[in-house]
CSV table of C-alpha atoms in Angstrom, one decimal:
chain,number,residue,atom,x,y,z
A,1,UNK,CA,-0.3,-0.1,-0.1
A,2,UNK,CA,0.9,3.3,-0.9
A,3,UNK,CA,2.6,5.1,2.4
A,4,UNK,CA,0.8,8.8,3.2
A,5,UNK,CA,3.4,11.3,4.8
A,6,UNK,CA,3.0,14.8,6.7
A,7,UNK,CA,5.7,16.7,5.3
A,8,UNK,CA,5.4,19.1,8.4
A,9,UNK,CA,6.3,16.4,10.4
A,10,UNK,CA,8.3,13.1,9.0
A,11,UNK,CA,11.8,13.2,8.0
A,12,UNK,CA,12.5,15.0,5.1
A,13,UNK,CA,14.9,11.9,4.3
A,14,UNK,CA,11.6,9.4,4.0
A,15,UNK,CA,10.6,11.7,1.0
A,16,UNK,CA,14.1,11.7,-0.6
A,17,UNK,CA,14.1,8.0,-0.1
A,18,UNK,CA,14.3,5.5,-3.5
A,19,UNK,CA,14.3,1.3,-3.9
A,20,UNK,CA,16.9,0.8,-5.9
A,21,UNK,CA,17.7,-3.2,-6.5
A,22,UNK,CA,21.4,-2.5,-7.8
A,23,UNK,CA,22.8,-5.5,-10.4
A,24,UNK,CA,26.3,-5.2,-11.6
A,25,UNK,CA,26.0,-5.6,-15.5
A,26,UNK,CA,29.3,-3.5,-15.8
A,27,UNK,CA,31.7,-6.9,-16.4
A,28,UNK,CA,29.4,-8.5,-18.9
A,29,UNK,CA,28.2,-5.6,-20.6
A,30,UNK,CA,32.5,-4.9,-21.2
A,31,UNK,CA,32.5,-8.7,-22.4
A,32,UNK,CA,29.8,-8.4,-24.9
A,33,UNK,CA,31.3,-5.0,-26.2
A,34,UNK,CA,34.9,-6.4,-26.0
A,35,UNK,CA,33.4,-9.2,-28.5
A,36,UNK,CA,31.5,-7.4,-31.0
A,37,UNK,CA,34.6,-5.2,-31.6
A,38,UNK,CA,36.8,-7.6,-32.6
A,39,UNK,CA,34.4,-10.6,-33.9
A,40,UNK,CA,32.1,-8.0,-36.0
A,41,UNK,CA,28.7,-9.9,-37.0
A,42,UNK,CA,30.3,-13.3,-35.8
A,43,UNK,CA,29.7,-11.5,-32.3
A,44,UNK,CA,25.7,-10.4,-33.2
A,45,UNK,CA,24.7,-13.3,-34.3
A,46,UNK,CA,26.2,-14.9,-31.5
A,47,UNK,CA,24.3,-13.2,-28.4
A,48,UNK,CA,21.1,-12.3,-31.0
A,49,UNK,CA,21.4,-16.3,-30.7
A,50,UNK,CA,22.5,-17.0,-26.9
A,51,UNK,CA,20.2,-14.0,-25.5
A,52,UNK,CA,17.2,-13.5,-27.9
A,53,UNK,CA,16.4,-17.3,-29.2
A,54,UNK,CA,17.1,-16.7,-32.6
A,55,UNK,CA,19.2,-17.6,-35.3
A,56,UNK,CA,20.0,-15.1,-37.8
A,57,UNK,CA,20.8,-15.9,-41.9
A,58,UNK,CA,20.7,-11.7,-42.2
A,59,UNK,CA,21.0,-8.8,-39.7
A,60,UNK,CA,19.1,-6.5,-41.8
A,61,UNK,CA,15.4,-5.9,-42.4
A,62,UNK,CA,14.1,-6.4,-45.7
A,63,UNK,CA,12.0,-3.7,-47.9
A,64,UNK,CA,9.8,-6.8,-48.4
A,65,UNK,CA,9.3,-7.4,-43.9
A,66,UNK,CA,8.5,-3.9,-43.8
A,67,UNK,CA,5.6,-4.0,-46.8
A,68,UNK,CA,4.8,-7.1,-45.0
A,69,UNK,CA,4.4,-5.2,-41.6
A,70,UNK,CA,2.0,-3.0,-43.1
A,71,UNK,CA,-0.4,-5.3,-44.4
A,72,UNK,CA,-0.4,-6.9,-40.6
A,73,UNK,CA,-1.1,-4.4,-38.5
A,74,UNK,CA,-4.4,-2.4,-37.4
A,75,UNK,CA,-5.1,0.3,-40.2
A,76,UNK,CA,-6.4,2.2,-37.3
A,77,UNK,CA,-3.3,2.1,-35.6
A,78,UNK,CA,-1.6,3.2,-38.8
A,79,UNK,CA,-3.9,6.2,-38.7
A,80,UNK,CA,-2.8,7.0,-34.9
A,81,UNK,CA,0.6,6.6,-35.8
A,82,UNK,CA,0.6,9.1,-38.2
A,83,UNK,CA,-1.7,11.1,-36.2
A,84,UNK,CA,1.3,11.2,-33.8
A,85,UNK,CA,4.1,11.2,-36.4
A,86,UNK,CA,2.1,15.0,-37.5
A,87,UNK,CA,1.7,16.1,-34.2
A,88,UNK,CA,5.6,15.9,-32.8
A,89,UNK,CA,6.7,17.3,-36.4
A,90,UNK,CA,4.5,20.6,-36.0
A,91,UNK,CA,5.8,20.8,-32.1
A,92,UNK,CA,9.4,19.5,-33.2
A,93,UNK,CA,9.9,21.5,-36.4
A,94,UNK,CA,9.9,25.0,-33.6
A,95,UNK,CA,12.9,24.0,-32.3
A,96,UNK,CA,14.7,24.6,-35.7
A,97,UNK,CA,17.8,26.7,-35.4
A,98,UNK,CA,19.5,29.4,-38.0
A,99,UNK,CA,23.4,30.0,-37.8
A,100,UNK,CA,24.9,33.9,-37.7
A,101,UNK,CA,27.2,36.0,-38.9
A,102,UNK,CA,28.7,39.0,-37.1
A,103,UNK,CA,30.2,41.8,-39.2
A,104,UNK,CA,32.8,44.1,-37.7
A,105,UNK,CA,33.4,47.9,-39.1
A,106,UNK,CA,37.2,46.8,-39.4
A,107,UNK,CA,36.3,43.5,-41.4
A,108,UNK,CA,36.1,40.9,-38.8
A,109,UNK,CA,34.1,38.1,-39.6
A,110,UNK,CA,32.3,35.8,-36.9
A,111,UNK,CA,29.8,33.5,-37.1
A,112,UNK,CA,28.5,29.5,-36.1
A,113,UNK,CA,27.1,27.2,-38.7
A,114,UNK,CA,24.1,24.8,-37.3
A,115,UNK,CA,24.8,21.4,-38.7
A,116,UNK,CA,23.1,18.0,-38.9
A,117,UNK,CA,25.1,15.0,-37.3
A,118,UNK,CA,25.6,12.7,-40.6
A,119,UNK,CA,25.1,9.0,-39.0
A,120,UNK,CA,22.1,8.5,-35.4
A,121,UNK,CA,21.9,5.2,-34.5
A,122,UNK,CA,18.5,4.8,-32.6
A,123,UNK,CA,17.8,2.2,-29.8
A,124,UNK,CA,14.2,0.9,-30.4
A,125,UNK,CA,13.2,-2.1,-27.3
A,126,UNK,CA,12.1,-5.7,-28.4
A,127,UNK,CA,11.1,-8.8,-27.2
A,128,UNK,CA,8.2,-9.2,-25.4
A,129,UNK,CA,8.2,-5.1,-25.1
A,130,UNK,CA,6.9,-3.4,-28.4
A,131,UNK,CA,7.4,0.5,-28.4
A,132,UNK,CA,6.7,2.3,-31.5
A,133,UNK,CA,6.1,5.7,-29.9
A,134,UNK,CA,9.9,5.5,-29.0
A,135,UNK,CA,10.6,5.4,-33.2
A,136,UNK,CA,8.1,8.1,-33.1
A,137,UNK,CA,9.4,10.3,-30.4
A,138,UNK,CA,13.4,10.0,-31.3
A,139,UNK,CA,13.2,9.3,-35.2
A,140,UNK,CA,11.1,12.1,-36.1
A,141,UNK,CA,12.7,15.0,-34.5
A,142,UNK,CA,16.3,13.9,-36.2
A,143,UNK,CA,14.9,13.9,-39.1
A,144,UNK,CA,14.0,17.1,-38.8
A,145,UNK,CA,17.5,18.6,-37.5
A,146,UNK,CA,18.6,17.2,-41.5
A,147,UNK,CA,20.3,13.8,-40.0
A,148,UNK,CA,21.2,12.3,-43.2
A,149,UNK,CA,20.8,8.4,-42.0
A,150,UNK,CA,19.4,6.9,-39.3
A,151,UNK,CA,20.0,3.3,-38.2
A,152,UNK,CA,17.8,2.0,-35.6
A,153,UNK,CA,18.7,-1.7,-33.9
A,154,UNK,CA,16.3,-3.8,-32.3
A,155,UNK,CA,15.5,-7.5,-31.3
A,156,UNK,CA,13.7,-9.8,-33.1
A,157,UNK,CA,11.2,-11.8,-31.3
A,158,UNK,CA,12.3,-15.7,-31.9
A,159,UNK,CA,10.6,-16.7,-35.3
A,160,UNK,CA,13.3,-13.9,-36.8
A,161,UNK,CA,10.9,-11.5,-37.1
A,162,UNK,CA,10.4,-7.6,-35.8
A,163,UNK,CA,6.9,-6.6,-34.3
A,164,UNK,CA,5.2,-5.2,-36.7
A,165,UNK,CA,3.9,-2.2,-35.7
A,166,UNK,CA,8.2,-1.4,-35.0
A,167,UNK,CA,8.3,-1.5,-38.4
A,168,UNK,CA,5.9,0.7,-39.2
A,169,UNK,CA,6.8,3.2,-37.1
A,170,UNK,CA,9.8,3.4,-38.6
A,171,UNK,CA,9.0,3.8,-41.8
A,172,UNK,CA,5.9,6.4,-41.1
A,173,UNK,CA,8.8,8.4,-39.4
A,174,UNK,CA,11.6,8.4,-41.4
A,175,UNK,CA,13.8,5.7,-40.4
A,176,UNK,CA,16.3,4.4,-43.1
A,177,UNK,CA,17.5,1.2,-42.0
A,178,UNK,CA,16.7,-1.2,-39.9
A,179,UNK,CA,19.2,-3.9,-38.4
A,180,UNK,CA,17.5,-6.9,-36.2
A,181,UNK,CA,19.8,-7.0,-33.0
A,182,UNK,CA,18.9,-5.4,-29.2
A,183,UNK,CA,21.2,-5.3,-26.7
A,184,UNK,CA,24.5,-4.2,-24.8
A,185,UNK,CA,25.6,-5.6,-28.7
A,186,UNK,CA,23.2,-4.3,-30.8
A,187,UNK,CA,25.2,-0.6,-28.9
A,188,UNK,CA,28.4,-2.4,-30.1
A,189,UNK,CA,27.3,-2.2,-33.6
A,190,UNK,CA,26.7,1.4,-33.5
A,191,UNK,CA,30.1,2.4,-31.5
A,192,UNK,CA,32.4,0.5,-33.8
A,193,UNK,CA,30.8,-0.9,-36.4
A,194,UNK,CA,31.1,-4.3,-38.1
A,195,UNK,CA,31.1,-5.4,-41.5
A,196,UNK,CA,27.3,-5.1,-41.7
A,197,UNK,CA,26.6,-1.9,-39.7
A,198,UNK,CA,28.7,1.6,-40.4
A,199,UNK,CA,29.4,3.1,-37.2
A,200,UNK,CA,27.6,5.9,-35.9
A,201,UNK,CA,28.0,9.5,-34.3
A,202,UNK,CA,25.3,9.3,-31.9
A,203,UNK,CA,23.0,7.2,-30.4
A,204,UNK,CA,19.6,7.4,-29.0
A,205,UNK,CA,17.0,5.6,-27.0
A,206,UNK,CA,15.9,3.7,-24.3
A,207,UNK,CA,16.7,0.3,-22.6
A,208,UNK,CA,17.1,-2.5,-19.7
A,209,UNK,CA,20.2,-2.2,-18.0
A,210,UNK,CA,22.4,-4.4,-20.4
A,211,UNK,CA,21.9,-1.2,-22.7
A,212,UNK,CA,22.1,1.6,-20.4
A,213,UNK,CA,25.0,0.8,-19.4
A,214,UNK,CA,27.1,-0.2,-22.4
A,215,UNK,CA,26.1,3.1,-23.8
A,216,UNK,CA,27.3,4.3,-20.8
A,217,UNK,CA,31.0,2.4,-21.9
A,218,UNK,CA,31.1,3.9,-25.5
A,219,UNK,CA,30.3,7.4,-24.5
A,220,UNK,CA,33.2,9.0,-26.0
A,221,UNK,CA,33.7,7.7,-28.8
A,222,UNK,CA,29.9,8.2,-29.6
A,223,UNK,CA,27.4,10.6,-28.4
A,224,UNK,CA,24.7,9.2,-25.9
A,225,UNK,CA,21.8,10.6,-25.7
A,226,UNK,CA,21.3,10.1,-22.1
A,227,UNK,CA,21.2,7.5,-19.0
A,228,UNK,CA,17.7,7.2,-18.2
A,229,UNK,CA,16.8,5.1,-14.7
A,230,UNK,CA,12.8,4.1,-14.7
A,231,UNK,CA,10.0,6.5,-14.9
A,232,UNK,CA,8.7,8.7,-13.0
A,233,UNK,CA,5.1,10.9,-11.9
A,234,UNK,CA,4.9,13.7,-9.8
A,235,UNK,CA,1.6,15.0,-9.3
A,236,UNK,CA,0.3,18.4,-7.4
A,237,UNK,CA,-3.3,18.2,-7.0
A,238,UNK,CA,-5.9,20.0,-4.9
A,239,UNK,CA,-8.7,19.4,-3.3
A,240,UNK,CA,-11.2,19.4,-5.8
A,241,UNK,CA,-9.9,16.4,-8.1
A,242,UNK,CA,-10.5,12.5,-8.9
A,243,UNK,CA,-9.8,10.2,-6.4
A,244,UNK,CA,-10.0,7.7,-9.0
A,245,UNK,CA,-8.3,9.8,-12.0
A,246,UNK,CA,-5.3,10.8,-9.8
A,247,UNK,CA,-4.7,6.6,-9.1
A,248,UNK,CA,-5.3,6.2,-12.9
A,249,UNK,CA,-2.5,9.2,-13.3
A,250,UNK,CA,-0.2,7.2,-11.1
A,251,UNK,CA,-0.8,3.4,-12.3
A,252,UNK,CA,0.1,4.9,-15.5
A,253,UNK,CA,3.8,4.6,-14.5
A,254,UNK,CA,4.1,2.0,-12.3
A,255,UNK,CA,3.2,-0.1,-14.2
A,256,UNK,CA,6.4,1.2,-16.0
A,257,UNK,CA,8.5,-1.1,-13.6
A,258,UNK,CA,9.0,-2.2,-10.8
A,259,UNK,CA,12.0,0.1,-10.0
A,260,UNK,CA,9.9,3.3,-11.1
A,261,UNK,CA,8.0,6.7,-8.8
A,262,UNK,CA,4.6,7.2,-8.7
A,263,UNK,CA,4.2,10.4,-6.5
A,264,UNK,CA,1.4,12.3,-4.8
A,265,UNK,CA,1.4,15.9,-3.6
A,266,UNK,CA,-1.8,17.7,-2.4
A,267,UNK,CA,-3.2,19.9,0.3
A,268,UNK,CA,-5.9,17.3,1.4
A,269,UNK,CA,-5.7,14.6,3.7
A,270,UNK,CA,-9.3,13.3,3.1
A,271,UNK,CA,-8.3,13.1,-0.8
A,272,UNK,CA,-4.8,11.4,0.1
A,273,UNK,CA,-6.7,8.4,2.4
A,274,UNK,CA,-9.0,7.9,-1.2
A,275,UNK,CA,-6.4,8.1,-3.5
A,276,UNK,CA,-4.6,5.2,-0.8
A,277,UNK,CA,-7.6,3.1,-0.9
A,278,UNK,CA,-8.6,3.4,-5.1
A,279,UNK,CA,-5.1,2.5,-5.8
A,280,UNK,CA,-5.6,-0.8,-4.0
A,281,UNK,CA,-8.6,-1.5,-6.6
A,282,UNK,CA,-7.0,-0.2,-9.8
A,283,UNK,CA,-3.9,-2.4,-9.1
A,284,UNK,CA,-6.2,-5.6,-8.7
A,285,UNK,CA,-7.4,-4.8,-12.5
A,286,UNK,CA,-4.2,-4.5,-13.9
A,287,UNK,CA,-2.4,-6.8,-15.8
A,288,UNK,CA,1.1,-5.6,-14.7
A,289,UNK,CA,-0.2,-5.3,-11.6
A,290,UNK,CA,2.8,-7.6,-10.4
A,291,UNK,CA,5.0,-4.7,-11.0
A,292,UNK,CA,2.4,-1.8,-10.6
A,293,UNK,CA,2.4,-3.1,-6.7
A,294,UNK,CA,5.9,-3.5,-6.8
A,295,UNK,CA,6.0,0.5,-7.9
A,296,UNK,CA,3.2,1.4,-5.4
A,297,UNK,CA,4.5,-0.6,-2.6
A,298,UNK,CA,8.6,0.4,-2.6
A,299,UNK,CA,8.3,4.1,-4.2
A,300,UNK,CA,4.9,5.5,-4.2
A,301,UNK,CA,4.8,8.1,-2.0
A,302,UNK,CA,0.8,10.8,-0.9
A,303,UNK,CA,2.6,13.7,0.9
A,304,UNK,CA,0.0,16.3,2.3
A,305,UNK,CA,1.9,19.8,2.4
A,306,UNK,CA,0.1,22.9,4.3
A,307,UNK,CA,0.2,24.7,0.6
A,308,UNK,CA,0.1,24.3,-2.9
A,309,UNK,CA,3.1,26.7,-2.8
A,310,UNK,CA,5.1,24.5,-0.8
A,311,UNK,CA,3.8,21.4,-2.6
A,312,UNK,CA,5.8,23.5,-5.9
A,313,UNK,CA,8.6,24.1,-3.8
A,314,UNK,CA,8.8,20.2,-3.2
A,315,UNK,CA,8.6,19.5,-6.7
A,316,UNK,CA,10.7,21.7,-7.8
A,317,UNK,CA,13.5,20.1,-5.3
A,318,UNK,CA,12.2,16.2,-6.2
A,319,UNK,CA,12.8,18.0,-10.2
A,320,UNK,CA,10.6,15.0,-12.1
A,321,UNK,CA,10.1,13.2,-15.0
A,322,UNK,CA,6.4,13.7,-15.6
A,323,UNK,CA,5.5,16.5,-13.0
A,324,UNK,CA,1.5,17.3,-13.5
A,325,UNK,CA,-0.6,19.8,-11.9
A,326,UNK,CA,-4.1,19.0,-11.3
A,327,UNK,CA,-4.8,22.0,-10.0
A,328,UNK,CA,-7.9,24.3,-11.4
A,329,UNK,CA,-5.6,27.0,-12.2
A,330,UNK,CA,-2.4,25.7,-13.7
A,331,UNK,CA,-1.5,27.7,-16.0
A,332,UNK,CA,-0.7,30.3,-13.0
A,333,UNK,CA,1.5,28.0,-11.2
A,334,UNK,CA,3.7,27.3,-14.8
A,335,UNK,CA,6.2,29.9,-13.9
A,336,UNK,CA,7.3,28.5,-10.4
A,337,UNK,CA,8.0,25.6,-12.5
A,338,UNK,CA,11.9,25.0,-12.4
A,339,UNK,CA,12.9,21.4,-12.3
A,340,UNK,CA,10.5,18.6,-15.0
A,341,UNK,CA,10.8,17.2,-17.7
A,342,UNK,CA,7.1,17.6,-19.1
A,343,UNK,CA,4.7,19.7,-16.8
A,344,UNK,CA,1.0,18.3,-17.9
A,345,UNK,CA,-1.9,21.3,-16.8
A,346,UNK,CA,-5.2,20.3,-15.6
A,347,UNK,CA,-6.9,18.6,-15.2
A,348,UNK,CA,-8.2,16.8,-18.4
A,349,UNK,CA,-4.1,16.2,-19.3
A,350,UNK,CA,-2.7,12.5,-18.0
A,351,UNK,CA,0.8,12.1,-18.3
A,352,UNK,CA,-0.3,9.6,-21.5
A,353,UNK,CA,-1.0,12.2,-24.0
A,354,UNK,CA,2.6,13.2,-23.9
A,355,UNK,CA,3.9,9.9,-24.1
A,356,UNK,CA,1.9,9.3,-27.5
A,357,UNK,CA,-0.3,11.8,-29.4
A,358,UNK,CA,0.1,15.2,-27.3
A,359,UNK,CA,3.4,16.2,-29.8
A,360,UNK,CA,5.7,16.7,-26.6
A,361,UNK,CA,8.6,14.3,-26.7
A,362,UNK,CA,8.7,11.5,-24.5
A,363,UNK,CA,12.2,11.1,-24.1
A,364,UNK,CA,12.9,12.7,-20.9
A,365,UNK,CA,15.5,13.5,-18.2
A,366,UNK,CA,15.3,11.4,-15.3
A,367,UNK,CA,16.4,10.7,-11.3
A,368,UNK,CA,16.3,14.6,-10.8
A,369,UNK,CA,18.3,15.5,-13.7
A,370,UNK,CA,15.7,17.8,-14.6
A,371,UNK,CA,17.9,20.7,-12.7
A,372,UNK,CA,20.1,20.3,-15.3
A,373,UNK,CA,18.9,18.1,-18.7
A,374,UNK,CA,16.4,18.8,-21.3
A,375,UNK,CA,13.8,16.8,-22.9
A,376,UNK,CA,15.1,14.5,-26.5
A,377,UNK,CA,14.5,17.5,-29.4
A,378,UNK,CA,16.5,18.5,-32.4
A,379,UNK,CA,19.2,20.1,-30.5
A,380,UNK,CA,19.8,16.5,-29.8
A,381,UNK,CA,21.1,16.0,-33.7
A,382,UNK,CA,22.6,18.5,-34.9
A,383,UNK,CA,25.5,20.1,-34.0
A,384,UNK,CA,27.9,23.6,-34.1
A,385,UNK,CA,30.8,25.0,-35.4
A,386,UNK,CA,32.8,27.9,-35.0
A,387,UNK,CA,34.4,30.4,-38.1
A,388,UNK,CA,36.7,33.6,-37.8
A,389,UNK,CA,37.9,35.9,-39.8
A,390,UNK,CA,39.8,38.9,-39.6
A,391,UNK,CA,41.9,41.1,-42.6
A,392,UNK,CA,45.6,42.3,-41.7
A,393,UNK,CA,44.6,45.9,-40.3
A,394,UNK,CA,41.6,43.8,-37.9
A,395,UNK,CA,44.7,41.8,-37.0
A,396,UNK,CA,47.3,44.6,-36.7
A,397,UNK,CA,44.9,45.9,-34.9
A,398,UNK,CA,45.1,43.5,-31.6
A,399,UNK,CA,48.0,42.0,-32.0
A,400,UNK,CA,50.0,43.8,-29.1
A,401,UNK,CA,46.5,42.5,-27.0
A,402,UNK,CA,47.5,38.5,-27.9
A,403,UNK,CA,50.9,38.6,-27.6
A,404,UNK,CA,50.4,40.0,-24.5
A,405,UNK,CA,47.8,37.4,-23.2
A,406,UNK,CA,49.8,34.3,-24.7
A,407,UNK,CA,53.1,35.5,-22.7
A,408,UNK,CA,50.3,35.3,-19.6
A,409,UNK,CA,50.0,31.9,-20.3
A,410,UNK,CA,53.6,31.1,-21.1
A,411,UNK,CA,52.1,29.7,-24.9
A,412,UNK,CA,55.1,32.0,-26.6
A,413,UNK,CA,53.8,29.6,-29.7
A,414,UNK,CA,50.3,31.1,-29.5
A,415,UNK,CA,52.3,34.6,-29.3
A,416,UNK,CA,54.4,34.2,-32.8
A,417,UNK,CA,51.9,33.3,-34.9
A,418,UNK,CA,50.9,36.6,-34.4
A,419,UNK,CA,54.4,38.4,-33.8
A,420,UNK,CA,55.8,36.9,-37.1
A,421,UNK,CA,53.1,38.4,-39.2
A,422,UNK,CA,53.9,41.4,-38.0
A,423,UNK,CA,57.2,40.9,-39.0
A,424,UNK,CA,57.2,39.5,-42.5
A,425,UNK,CA,54.7,42.1,-43.8
């Protein structure tokens, strides 16, 4: 049963306590990455059979398989995917930025170019779970940014096929190439390259503990988006909220993972008790009730505070992945929110809207990293290059300043690169 805590009296360490079952996978992942680095495709096929129980003759998904996926998919769901794509595009196209140029009177030109990354690797979980939403949320911003080649990796099922919904969403989102590999070995293939797969510039997308550790280990060889932790939802609710709705929203994240965190902050103790009771009713109806039960019992909390101002202050300290403001006038509070991955305003805006169809991105910072990190966006798929131009007279105007600066740092060759131009006119 979820815990109810009185913020005025509780030990504040309980507010931030979180049960995390540490499973060290570091050495295993290192061995997998080393094998991929040295054996290439052979290692990928070996690990596919070992971990996924599938024998792969070919790693690449064919166009015929993608076409077949459309025939196997529910046409209504395909339409939903297309609606989601359009909404995601509309939101993320607003994130596009341009370069700039400064031209000074002395002939100096300074500027910045904004360039898309060349090759992006997208990891999409597979196996027992299928998340076409992950494909859309990661692929669409990359294509808007202008990425030339977007490569997706996802594990095949035991019959050697990839979920039709995953393939359809990849086609709709503009993925260029798909490979039937998953796990740490797929991350290794994207980072180091194999006979079949060229290495990429950046790897994005969620995965299990092995995938997260693999991304951590290859960082520096390639860029990564983030090391995502278990899902989180924090709801700030006033006394006029529905306990049924609040419970449903808390469970929408609790069903993700046994280590997921579902927290309600409210000003009303009676509402807190109603939600506590309602959660017990709703959990029993869930197909994933075992997962939701562990999440609610271990990491679920209802925190009773004296006023909404305190609730927002506490929320900013927690810095949640998802923040629902279930209050009558949510826009009045929006300005006070400083740390949150994505904010859901009002009582008709469950977090699931952001997961699927609203258009905002659902790849969000977790574990309090919303204090300094941002949702996945077009910015994750671009890089910036600076440029400088000086005329001879412009260099003459600053040469003594550059020489002085360089000499103060003991970098005499730096100073000399200016001096020689002065002496060899």
